[in-house]
Amino acid sequence: MVNNKEFAYDSERNIQTDFARNMTYEEYLKLDDILSAQHRLSDHHDEMLFIVIHQVSELWMKLILHEIHSAIDCIRQDDFSSAFKRLARVSKIQNQIISAWDVLSTLTPAEYIEFRDALGQASGFQSYQYRLIEFALGYKTPHILKIYQKNSELYAVLKEAFGAPGLYDVAIQALARAGFPISSEIVERDFSIPYNEDESVKNAWMKVYQNVDKYWELYELAEKFVDIEDWFQQWRFRHMKTVERIIGFKSGTGGSSGVSYLKKVLDHRFFPELWEIRTEL
């Protein structure tokens, strides 16, 4: 009769156990740095939940930026298949971030007020990675930059991203390269100015959707954009409802109007023409 313990041991004889000269999993991931970065400012048990959820979300946002910036480069080179892969991954990441709100919503108002004052003026509203994602998606508001003037290096990064073409800008340029008559004012515009919908862009996307076989890559690109915006709005909605559930209509710790502000941004669209043509098709 085979001894299961002996069989298991024999089948795993090649497992590495000597790491005197080899890199470990912990070392590769810098786990000491990551797992030592949760410092509660109060003695309340649930502050750990609050810190971890926000840190995990920031890590996911770092990956979103990594993928979106790569997708922008791919679209510029008309490498649409690689762009599709990056953008599909962004949508999957967004799903993960949305799920995080379900965990945070286990925090009750009575629990949150026990450590809220320890946060001072710090707020998720100040997340610079979130702003970089907004910039990459074309949503740019000049007054936001003032928040980051304390850190000159970070401010420079944000300022550069603020003036750079976003995901939709390079897609519109791709439409122009494909022969669509896009207004030169749009193709060569100042990218630091928030995008306003344009008739020539709308007409181009309409033709793409009416001739899917001919413009398959542009059609697929547009649908990837719609996926991302859809998930982004779901993230905004879950954010708003979680905040309302925990603090009601109080102002945010950073001075924002809280739920009222979050409700306003639900109406914003990154890719307006892609939504408008759905009514007209």
PDB file of C-alpha atoms in Angstrom, residues 20-277:
ATOM      1  CA  ALA A  20      21.390  31.243   0.832  1.00  0.00           C
ATOM      2  CA  ARG A  21      22.378  32.498  -2.623  1.00  0.00           C
ATOM      3  CA  ASN A  22      18.984  32.706  -4.326  1.00  0.00           C
ATOM      4  CA  MET A  23      16.259  35.311  -4.342  1.00  0.00           C
ATOM      5  CA  THR A  24      13.098  34.434  -2.423  1.00  0.00           C
ATOM      6  CA  TYR A  25       9.466  35.235  -3.193  1.00  0.00           C
ATOM      7  CA  GLU A  26       9.456  37.711  -0.307  1.00  0.00           C
ATOM      8  CA  GLU A  27      12.547  39.485  -1.620  1.00  0.00           C
ATOM      9  CA  TYR A  28      11.273  39.659  -5.201  1.00  0.00           C
ATOM     10  CA  LEU A  29       7.992  41.286  -4.123  1.00  0.00           C
ATOM     11  CA  LYS A  30       9.600  43.517  -1.473  1.00  0.00           C
ATOM     12  CA  LEU A  31       7.051  42.204   1.012  1.00  0.00           C
ATOM     13  CA  ASP A  32       8.872  43.716   3.982  1.00  0.00           C
ATOM     14  CA  ASP A  33       8.282  47.173   2.487  1.00  0.00           C
ATOM     15  CA  ILE A  34       4.688  46.484   1.460  1.00  0.00           C
ATOM     16  CA  LEU A  35       3.519  44.753   4.651  1.00  0.00           C
ATOM     17  CA  SER A  36       5.198  47.268   6.941  1.00  0.00           C
ATOM     18  CA  ALA A  37       3.378  50.215   5.316  1.00  0.00           C
ATOM     19  CA  GLN A  38       0.139  49.885   7.310  1.00  0.00           C
ATOM     20  CA  HIS A  39       0.447  52.301  10.206  1.00  0.00           C
ATOM     21  CA  ARG A  40      -2.727  53.030  12.130  1.00  0.00           C
ATOM     22  CA  LEU A  41      -3.022  56.523  13.590  1.00  0.00           C
ATOM     23  CA  SER A  42      -5.597  55.340  16.108  1.00  0.00           C
ATOM     24  CA  ASP A  43      -6.088  52.248  18.252  1.00  0.00           C
ATOM     25  CA  HIS A  44      -9.299  51.340  16.453  1.00  0.00           C
ATOM     26  CA  HIS A  45      -9.399  47.853  14.939  1.00  0.00           C
ATOM     27  CA  ASP A  46     -11.137  48.890  11.691  1.00  0.00           C
ATOM     28  CA  GLU A  47      -8.594  51.502  10.672  1.00  0.00           C
ATOM     29  CA  MET A  48      -6.519  48.603   9.306  1.00  0.00           C
ATOM     30  CA  LEU A  49      -9.344  47.757   6.892  1.00  0.00           C
ATOM     31  CA  PHE A  50      -9.501  51.391   5.757  1.00  0.00           C
ATOM     32  CA  ILE A  51      -5.754  51.559   5.093  1.00  0.00           C
ATOM     33  CA  VAL A  52      -5.450  48.208   3.309  1.00  0.00           C
ATOM     34  CA  ILE A  53      -8.416  48.817   0.978  1.00  0.00           C
ATOM     35  CA  HIS A  54      -6.987  52.154  -0.153  1.00  0.00           C
ATOM     36  CA  GLN A  55      -3.458  50.817  -0.555  1.00  0.00           C
ATOM     37  CA  VAL A  56      -4.688  47.867  -2.621  1.00  0.00           C
ATOM     38  CA  SER A  57      -6.714  50.236  -4.808  1.00  0.00           C
ATOM     39  CA  GLU A  58      -3.615  52.367  -5.384  1.00  0.00           C
ATOM     40  CA  LEU A  59      -1.686  49.288  -6.517  1.00  0.00           C
ATOM     41  CA  TRP A  60      -4.442  48.414  -8.982  1.00  0.00           C
ATOM     42  CA  MET A  61      -4.435  52.006 -10.227  1.00  0.00           C
ATOM     43  CA  LYS A  62      -0.690  51.776 -10.804  1.00  0.00           C
ATOM     44  CA  LEU A  63      -1.321  48.800 -13.065  1.00  0.00           C
ATOM     45  CA  ILE A  64      -4.176  50.596 -14.847  1.00  0.00           C
ATOM     46  CA  LEU A  65      -1.837  53.481 -15.671  1.00  0.00           C
ATOM     47  CA  HIS A  66       0.833  51.046 -16.851  1.00  0.00           C
ATOM     48  CA  GLU A  67      -1.657  49.425 -19.237  1.00  0.00           C
ATOM     49  CA  ILE A  68      -3.303  52.642 -20.482  1.00  0.00           C
ATOM     50  CA  HIS A  69       0.013  54.347 -21.245  1.00  0.00           C
ATOM     51  CA  SER A  70       1.104  51.268 -23.177  1.00  0.00           C
ATOM     52  CA  ALA A  71      -2.230  51.214 -25.034  1.00  0.00           C
ATOM     53  CA  ILE A  72      -1.746  54.863 -26.015  1.00  0.00           C
ATOM     54  CA  ASP A  73       1.660  54.029 -27.489  1.00  0.00           C
ATOM     55  CA  CYS A  74       0.194  51.041 -29.341  1.00  0.00           C
ATOM     56  CA  ILE A  75      -2.641  53.076 -30.866  1.00  0.00           C
ATOM     57  CA  ARG A  76      -0.157  55.695 -32.046  1.00  0.00           C
ATOM     58  CA  GLN A  77       1.640  52.919 -33.930  1.00  0.00           C
ATOM     59  CA  ASP A  78      -1.635  51.423 -35.244  1.00  0.00           C
ATOM     60  CA  ASP A  79      -0.837  48.280 -33.250  1.00  0.00           C
ATOM     61  CA  PHE A  80      -4.471  47.698 -32.379  1.00  0.00           C
ATOM     62  CA  SER A  81      -4.249  44.056 -31.342  1.00  0.00           C
ATOM     63  CA  SER A  82      -1.775  44.915 -28.558  1.00  0.00           C
ATOM     64  CA  ALA A  83      -3.924  47.884 -27.518  1.00  0.00           C
ATOM     65  CA  PHE A  84      -6.969  45.596 -27.244  1.00  0.00           C
ATOM     66  CA  LYS A  85      -5.064  43.298 -24.882  1.00  0.00           C
ATOM     67  CA  ARG A  86      -4.037  46.205 -22.630  1.00  0.00           C
ATOM     68  CA  LEU A  87      -7.499  47.749 -22.562  1.00  0.00           C
ATOM     69  CA  ALA A  88      -9.230  44.429 -21.877  1.00  0.00           C
ATOM     70  CA  ARG A  89      -6.915  44.006 -18.885  1.00  0.00           C
ATOM     71  CA  VAL A  90      -7.819  47.486 -17.647  1.00  0.00           C
ATOM     72  CA  SER A  91     -11.496  46.482 -17.584  1.00  0.00           C
ATOM     73  CA  LYS A  92     -10.685  43.378 -15.532  1.00  0.00           C
ATOM     74  CA  ILE A  93      -8.685  45.483 -13.076  1.00  0.00           C
ATOM     75  CA  GLN A  94     -11.563  47.939 -12.777  1.00  0.00           C
ATOM     76  CA  ASN A  95     -13.804  45.038 -11.768  1.00  0.00           C
ATOM     77  CA  GLN A  96     -11.385  44.226  -8.950  1.00  0.00           C
ATOM     78  CA  ILE A  97     -11.372  47.806  -7.675  1.00  0.00           C
ATOM     79  CA  ILE A  98     -15.164  47.942  -7.726  1.00  0.00           C
ATOM     80  CA  SER A  99     -15.296  44.763  -5.636  1.00  0.00           C
ATOM     81  CA  ALA A 100     -13.139  46.477  -3.004  1.00  0.00           C
ATOM     82  CA  TRP A 101     -16.051  48.775  -2.151  1.00  0.00           C
ATOM     83  CA  ASP A 102     -18.010  45.712  -1.010  1.00  0.00           C
ATOM     84  CA  VAL A 103     -15.322  45.048   1.587  1.00  0.00           C
ATOM     85  CA  LEU A 104     -15.070  48.676   2.709  1.00  0.00           C
ATOM     86  CA  SER A 105     -18.847  48.909   3.061  1.00  0.00           C
ATOM     87  CA  THR A 106     -18.607  46.505   6.014  1.00  0.00           C
ATOM     88  CA  LEU A 107     -17.291  49.549   7.907  1.00  0.00           C
ATOM     89  CA  THR A 108     -20.196  51.118   9.816  1.00  0.00           C
ATOM     90  CA  PRO A 109     -20.645  54.853  10.572  1.00  0.00           C
ATOM     91  CA  ALA A 110     -20.132  54.205  14.287  1.00  0.00           C
ATOM     92  CA  GLU A 111     -16.830  52.468  13.573  1.00  0.00           C
ATOM     93  CA  TYR A 112     -15.528  55.066  11.117  1.00  0.00           C
ATOM     94  CA  ILE A 113     -16.098  58.066  13.386  1.00  0.00           C
ATOM     95  CA  GLU A 114     -13.837  56.410  15.956  1.00  0.00           C
ATOM     96  CA  PHE A 115     -10.761  57.105  13.799  1.00  0.00           C
ATOM     97  CA  ARG A 116     -11.901  59.612  11.160  1.00  0.00           C
ATOM     98  CA  ASP A 117     -10.391  62.620  12.953  1.00  0.00           C
ATOM     99  CA  ALA A 118      -6.967  60.927  12.837  1.00  0.00           C
ATOM    100  CA  LEU A 119      -6.995  61.311   9.049  1.00  0.00           C
ATOM    101  CA  GLY A 120      -6.798  65.106   9.312  1.00  0.00           C
ATOM    102  CA  GLN A 121      -7.200  66.631   5.819  1.00  0.00           C
ATOM    103  CA  ALA A 122      -5.998  63.479   4.020  1.00  0.00           C
ATOM    104  CA  SER A 123      -8.590  62.209   1.559  1.00  0.00           C
ATOM    105  CA  GLY A 124      -8.952  59.840  -1.375  1.00  0.00           C
ATOM    106  CA  PHE A 125      -9.891  62.977  -3.323  1.00  0.00           C
ATOM    107  CA  GLN A 126      -6.156  63.721  -3.311  1.00  0.00           C
ATOM    108  CA  SER A 127      -5.108  60.437  -4.952  1.00  0.00           C
ATOM    109  CA  TYR A 128      -2.657  61.518  -7.641  1.00  0.00           C
ATOM    110  CA  GLN A 129      -2.884  58.186  -9.450  1.00  0.00           C
ATOM    111  CA  TYR A 130      -6.636  58.603  -9.744  1.00  0.00           C
ATOM    112  CA  ARG A 131      -6.014  62.046 -11.272  1.00  0.00           C
ATOM    113  CA  LEU A 132      -3.472  60.573 -13.682  1.00  0.00           C
ATOM    114  CA  ILE A 133      -6.088  58.047 -14.799  1.00  0.00           C
ATOM    115  CA  GLU A 134      -8.597  60.856 -15.325  1.00  0.00           C
ATOM    116  CA  PHE A 135      -6.001  62.793 -17.328  1.00  0.00           C
ATOM    117  CA  ALA A 136      -5.240  59.719 -19.452  1.00  0.00           C
ATOM    118  CA  LEU A 137      -8.962  59.375 -20.146  1.00  0.00           C
ATOM    119  CA  GLY A 138      -9.206  63.064 -21.071  1.00  0.00           C
ATOM    120  CA  TYR A 139     -10.885  64.535 -17.974  1.00  0.00           C
ATOM    121  CA  LYS A 140      -8.750  67.547 -17.049  1.00  0.00           C
ATOM    122  CA  THR A 141      -9.634  70.257 -14.522  1.00  0.00           C
ATOM    123  CA  PRO A 142      -6.891  72.875 -13.884  1.00  0.00           C
ATOM    124  CA  HIS A 143      -7.740  73.595 -10.247  1.00  0.00           C
ATOM    125  CA  ILE A 144      -6.977  69.975  -9.297  1.00  0.00           C
ATOM    126  CA  LEU A 145      -3.246  70.540  -9.900  1.00  0.00           C
ATOM    127  CA  LYS A 146      -3.049  72.947  -6.934  1.00  0.00           C
ATOM    128  CA  ILE A 147      -3.488  70.035  -4.536  1.00  0.00           C
ATOM    129  CA  TYR A 148      -0.072  68.636  -5.509  1.00  0.00           C
ATOM    130  CA  GLN A 149       2.116  71.751  -5.394  1.00  0.00           C
ATOM    131  CA  LYS A 150       3.593  70.635  -2.065  1.00  0.00           C
ATOM    132  CA  ASN A 151       5.626  67.968  -3.903  1.00  0.00           C
ATOM    133  CA  SER A 152       7.500  69.566  -6.817  1.00  0.00           C
ATOM    134  CA  GLU A 153       8.461  66.244  -8.447  1.00  0.00           C
ATOM    135  CA  LEU A 154       4.916  64.895  -8.295  1.00  0.00           C
ATOM    136  CA  TYR A 155       3.537  68.212  -9.517  1.00  0.00           C
ATOM    137  CA  ALA A 156       5.840  68.055 -12.553  1.00  0.00           C
ATOM    138  CA  VAL A 157       4.599  64.541 -13.402  1.00  0.00           C
ATOM    139  CA  LEU A 158       0.973  65.632 -13.147  1.00  0.00           C
ATOM    140  CA  LYS A 159       1.590  68.812 -15.134  1.00  0.00           C
ATOM    141  CA  GLU A 160       3.172  66.807 -17.955  1.00  0.00           C
ATOM    142  CA  ALA A 161       0.265  64.337 -17.976  1.00  0.00           C
ATOM    143  CA  PHE A 162      -2.174  67.238 -17.925  1.00  0.00           C
ATOM    144  CA  GLY A 163      -0.837  68.535 -21.241  1.00  0.00           C
ATOM    145  CA  ALA A 164      -0.358  65.156 -22.924  1.00  0.00           C
ATOM    146  CA  PRO A 165      -2.825  63.546 -25.351  1.00  0.00           C
ATOM    147  CA  GLY A 166      -5.090  61.012 -23.686  1.00  0.00           C
ATOM    148  CA  LEU A 167      -6.518  57.711 -24.838  1.00  0.00           C
ATOM    149  CA  TYR A 168      -9.377  59.294 -26.795  1.00  0.00           C
ATOM    150  CA  ASP A 169      -7.080  61.876 -28.390  1.00  0.00           C
ATOM    151  CA  VAL A 170      -4.860  59.214 -29.955  1.00  0.00           C
ATOM    152  CA  ALA A 171      -7.932  57.280 -31.088  1.00  0.00           C
ATOM    153  CA  ILE A 172      -9.217  60.385 -32.877  1.00  0.00           C
ATOM    154  CA  GLN A 173      -5.810  60.752 -34.515  1.00  0.00           C
ATOM    155  CA  ALA A 174      -6.117  57.122 -35.628  1.00  0.00           C
ATOM    156  CA  LEU A 175      -9.470  57.980 -37.223  1.00  0.00           C
ATOM    157  CA  ALA A 176      -7.759  60.775 -39.148  1.00  0.00           C
ATOM    158  CA  ARG A 177      -4.971  58.424 -40.294  1.00  0.00           C
ATOM    159  CA  ALA A 178      -7.649  56.019 -41.525  1.00  0.00           C
ATOM    160  CA  GLY A 179      -8.910  58.726 -43.876  1.00  0.00           C
ATOM    161  CA  PHE A 180     -11.845  60.148 -41.940  1.00  0.00           C
ATOM    162  CA  PRO A 181     -12.247  63.942 -42.324  1.00  0.00           C
ATOM    163  CA  ILE A 182     -11.557  64.938 -38.711  1.00  0.00           C
ATOM    164  CA  SER A 183     -11.413  68.663 -38.004  1.00  0.00           C
ATOM    165  CA  SER A 184      -7.779  69.827 -37.807  1.00  0.00           C
ATOM    166  CA  GLU A 185      -8.699  71.856 -34.715  1.00  0.00           C
ATOM    167  CA  ILE A 186      -9.429  68.601 -32.937  1.00  0.00           C
ATOM    168  CA  VAL A 187      -6.434  66.617 -34.185  1.00  0.00           C
ATOM    169  CA  GLU A 188      -3.969  69.393 -33.359  1.00  0.00           C
ATOM    170  CA  ARG A 189      -5.722  70.854 -30.328  1.00  0.00           C
ATOM    171  CA  ASP A 190      -4.270  71.899 -26.970  1.00  0.00           C
ATOM    172  CA  PHE A 191      -4.638  68.665 -24.982  1.00  0.00           C
ATOM    173  CA  SER A 192      -4.643  70.497 -21.645  1.00  0.00           C
ATOM    174  CA  ILE A 193      -8.093  71.854 -22.526  1.00  0.00           C
ATOM    175  CA  PRO A 194     -10.979  69.488 -21.682  1.00  0.00           C
ATOM    176  CA  TYR A 195     -12.337  67.758 -24.779  1.00  0.00           C
ATOM    177  CA  ASN A 196     -15.704  68.874 -26.135  1.00  0.00           C
ATOM    178  CA  GLU A 197     -17.667  66.663 -28.474  1.00  0.00           C
ATOM    179  CA  ASP A 198     -17.149  67.350 -32.154  1.00  0.00           C
ATOM    180  CA  GLU A 199     -19.388  66.676 -35.148  1.00  0.00           C
ATOM    181  CA  SER A 200     -16.555  65.412 -37.373  1.00  0.00           C
ATOM    182  CA  VAL A 201     -15.554  62.875 -34.714  1.00  0.00           C
ATOM    183  CA  LYS A 202     -19.156  61.806 -34.254  1.00  0.00           C
ATOM    184  CA  ASN A 203     -19.603  61.303 -38.002  1.00  0.00           C
ATOM    185  CA  ALA A 204     -16.421  59.245 -38.186  1.00  0.00           C
ATOM    186  CA  TRP A 205     -17.492  56.897 -35.395  1.00  0.00           C
ATOM    187  CA  MET A 206     -20.929  56.602 -36.997  1.00  0.00           C
ATOM    188  CA  LYS A 207     -19.337  55.370 -40.238  1.00  0.00           C
ATOM    189  CA  VAL A 208     -17.180  52.933 -38.285  1.00  0.00           C
ATOM    190  CA  TYR A 209     -20.255  51.420 -36.618  1.00  0.00           C
ATOM    191  CA  GLN A 210     -22.163  51.329 -39.906  1.00  0.00           C
ATOM    192  CA  ASN A 211     -19.277  49.518 -41.638  1.00  0.00           C
ATOM    193  CA  VAL A 212     -17.997  47.142 -38.984  1.00  0.00           C
ATOM    194  CA  ASP A 213     -16.308  44.703 -41.388  1.00  0.00           C
ATOM    195  CA  LYS A 214     -14.390  47.472 -43.145  1.00  0.00           C
ATOM    196  CA  TYR A 215     -13.279  49.229 -39.946  1.00  0.00           C
ATOM    197  CA  TRP A 216     -13.162  46.263 -37.565  1.00  0.00           C
ATOM    198  CA  GLU A 217     -10.104  47.429 -35.601  1.00  0.00           C
ATOM    199  CA  LEU A 218     -11.496  50.926 -35.004  1.00  0.00           C
ATOM    200  CA  TYR A 219     -14.860  49.413 -34.080  1.00  0.00           C
ATOM    201  CA  GLU A 220     -13.258  47.054 -31.586  1.00  0.00           C
ATOM    202  CA  LEU A 221     -11.204  49.922 -30.170  1.00  0.00           C
ATOM    203  CA  ALA A 222     -14.354  51.973 -29.635  1.00  0.00           C
ATOM    204  CA  GLU A 223     -16.026  49.091 -27.824  1.00  0.00           C
ATOM    205  CA  LYS A 224     -13.004  48.693 -25.545  1.00  0.00           C
ATOM    206  CA  PHE A 225     -13.363  52.400 -24.698  1.00  0.00           C
ATOM    207  CA  VAL A 226     -17.038  51.943 -23.890  1.00  0.00           C
ATOM    208  CA  ASP A 227     -16.149  49.002 -21.616  1.00  0.00           C
ATOM    209  CA  ILE A 228     -13.661  51.144 -19.704  1.00  0.00           C
ATOM    210  CA  GLU A 229     -16.045  54.055 -19.298  1.00  0.00           C
ATOM    211  CA  ASP A 230     -18.864  51.741 -18.246  1.00  0.00           C
ATOM    212  CA  TRP A 231     -16.690  50.186 -15.534  1.00  0.00           C
ATOM    213  CA  PHE A 232     -15.390  53.601 -14.489  1.00  0.00           C
ATOM    214  CA  GLN A 233     -18.932  54.875 -13.948  1.00  0.00           C
ATOM    215  CA  GLN A 234     -19.785  51.742 -11.971  1.00  0.00           C
ATOM    216  CA  TRP A 235     -16.713  52.426  -9.830  1.00  0.00           C
ATOM    217  CA  ARG A 236     -17.871  56.028  -9.289  1.00  0.00           C
ATOM    218  CA  PHE A 237     -21.361  54.849  -8.351  1.00  0.00           C
ATOM    219  CA  ARG A 238     -20.126  52.254  -5.855  1.00  0.00           C
ATOM    220  CA  HIS A 239     -17.768  54.877  -4.400  1.00  0.00           C
ATOM    221  CA  MET A 240     -20.635  57.313  -3.971  1.00  0.00           C
ATOM    222  CA  LYS A 241     -22.956  54.744  -2.362  1.00  0.00           C
ATOM    223  CA  THR A 242     -20.237  53.473  -0.018  1.00  0.00           C
ATOM    224  CA  VAL A 243     -19.442  57.010   1.136  1.00  0.00           C
ATOM    225  CA  GLU A 244     -23.155  57.736   1.616  1.00  0.00           C
ATOM    226  CA  ARG A 245     -23.536  54.525   3.592  1.00  0.00           C
ATOM    227  CA  ILE A 246     -20.643  55.367   5.931  1.00  0.00           C
ATOM    228  CA  ILE A 247     -20.765  59.173   6.378  1.00  0.00           C
ATOM    229  CA  GLY A 248     -24.068  60.228   4.837  1.00  0.00           C
ATOM    230  CA  PHE A 249     -23.883  63.743   3.397  1.00  0.00           C
ATOM    231  CA  LYS A 250     -21.016  65.012   5.567  1.00  0.00           C
ATOM    232  CA  SER A 251     -18.167  66.853   3.825  1.00  0.00           C
ATOM    233  CA  GLY A 252     -15.139  64.768   2.891  1.00  0.00           C
ATOM    234  CA  THR A 253     -12.001  64.911   5.056  1.00  0.00           C
ATOM    235  CA  GLY A 254     -10.254  66.807   2.229  1.00  0.00           C
ATOM    236  CA  GLY A 255     -12.961  69.486   2.112  1.00  0.00           C
ATOM    237  CA  SER A 256     -15.002  68.189  -0.836  1.00  0.00           C
ATOM    238  CA  SER A 257     -18.787  68.099  -0.588  1.00  0.00           C
ATOM    239  CA  GLY A 258     -18.578  64.321  -0.349  1.00  0.00           C
ATOM    240  CA  VAL A 259     -21.588  62.503  -1.783  1.00  0.00           C
ATOM    241  CA  SER A 260     -22.853  65.633  -3.550  1.00  0.00           C
ATOM    242  CA  TYR A 261     -19.577  65.926  -5.494  1.00  0.00           C
ATOM    243  CA  LEU A 262     -19.529  62.215  -6.308  1.00  0.00           C
ATOM    244  CA  LYS A 263     -23.069  62.418  -7.692  1.00  0.00           C
ATOM    245  CA  LYS A 264     -22.108  65.286 -10.011  1.00  0.00           C
ATOM    246  CA  VAL A 265     -19.273  63.388 -11.712  1.00  0.00           C
ATOM    247  CA  LEU A 266     -21.613  60.484 -12.504  1.00  0.00           C
ATOM    248  CA  ASP A 267     -22.937  62.569 -15.403  1.00  0.00           C
ATOM    249  CA  HIS A 268     -19.506  63.119 -16.963  1.00  0.00           C
ATOM    250  CA  ARG A 269     -18.545  61.202 -20.109  1.00  0.00           C
ATOM    251  CA  PHE A 270     -15.013  60.579 -21.361  1.00  0.00           C
ATOM    252  CA  PHE A 271     -15.996  59.471 -24.863  1.00  0.00           C
ATOM    253  CA  PRO A 272     -19.221  61.372 -25.602  1.00  0.00           C
ATOM    254  CA  GLU A 273     -19.607  60.552 -29.301  1.00  0.00           C
ATOM    255  CA  LEU A 274     -19.398  56.814 -28.636  1.00  0.00           C
ATOM    256  CA  TRP A 275     -22.491  57.080 -26.437  1.00  0.00           C
ATOM    257  CA  GLU A 276     -24.399  59.491 -28.656  1.00  0.00           C
ATOM    258  CA  ILE A 277     -24.240  57.384 -31.794  1.00  0.00           C
TER     259      ILE A 277
END
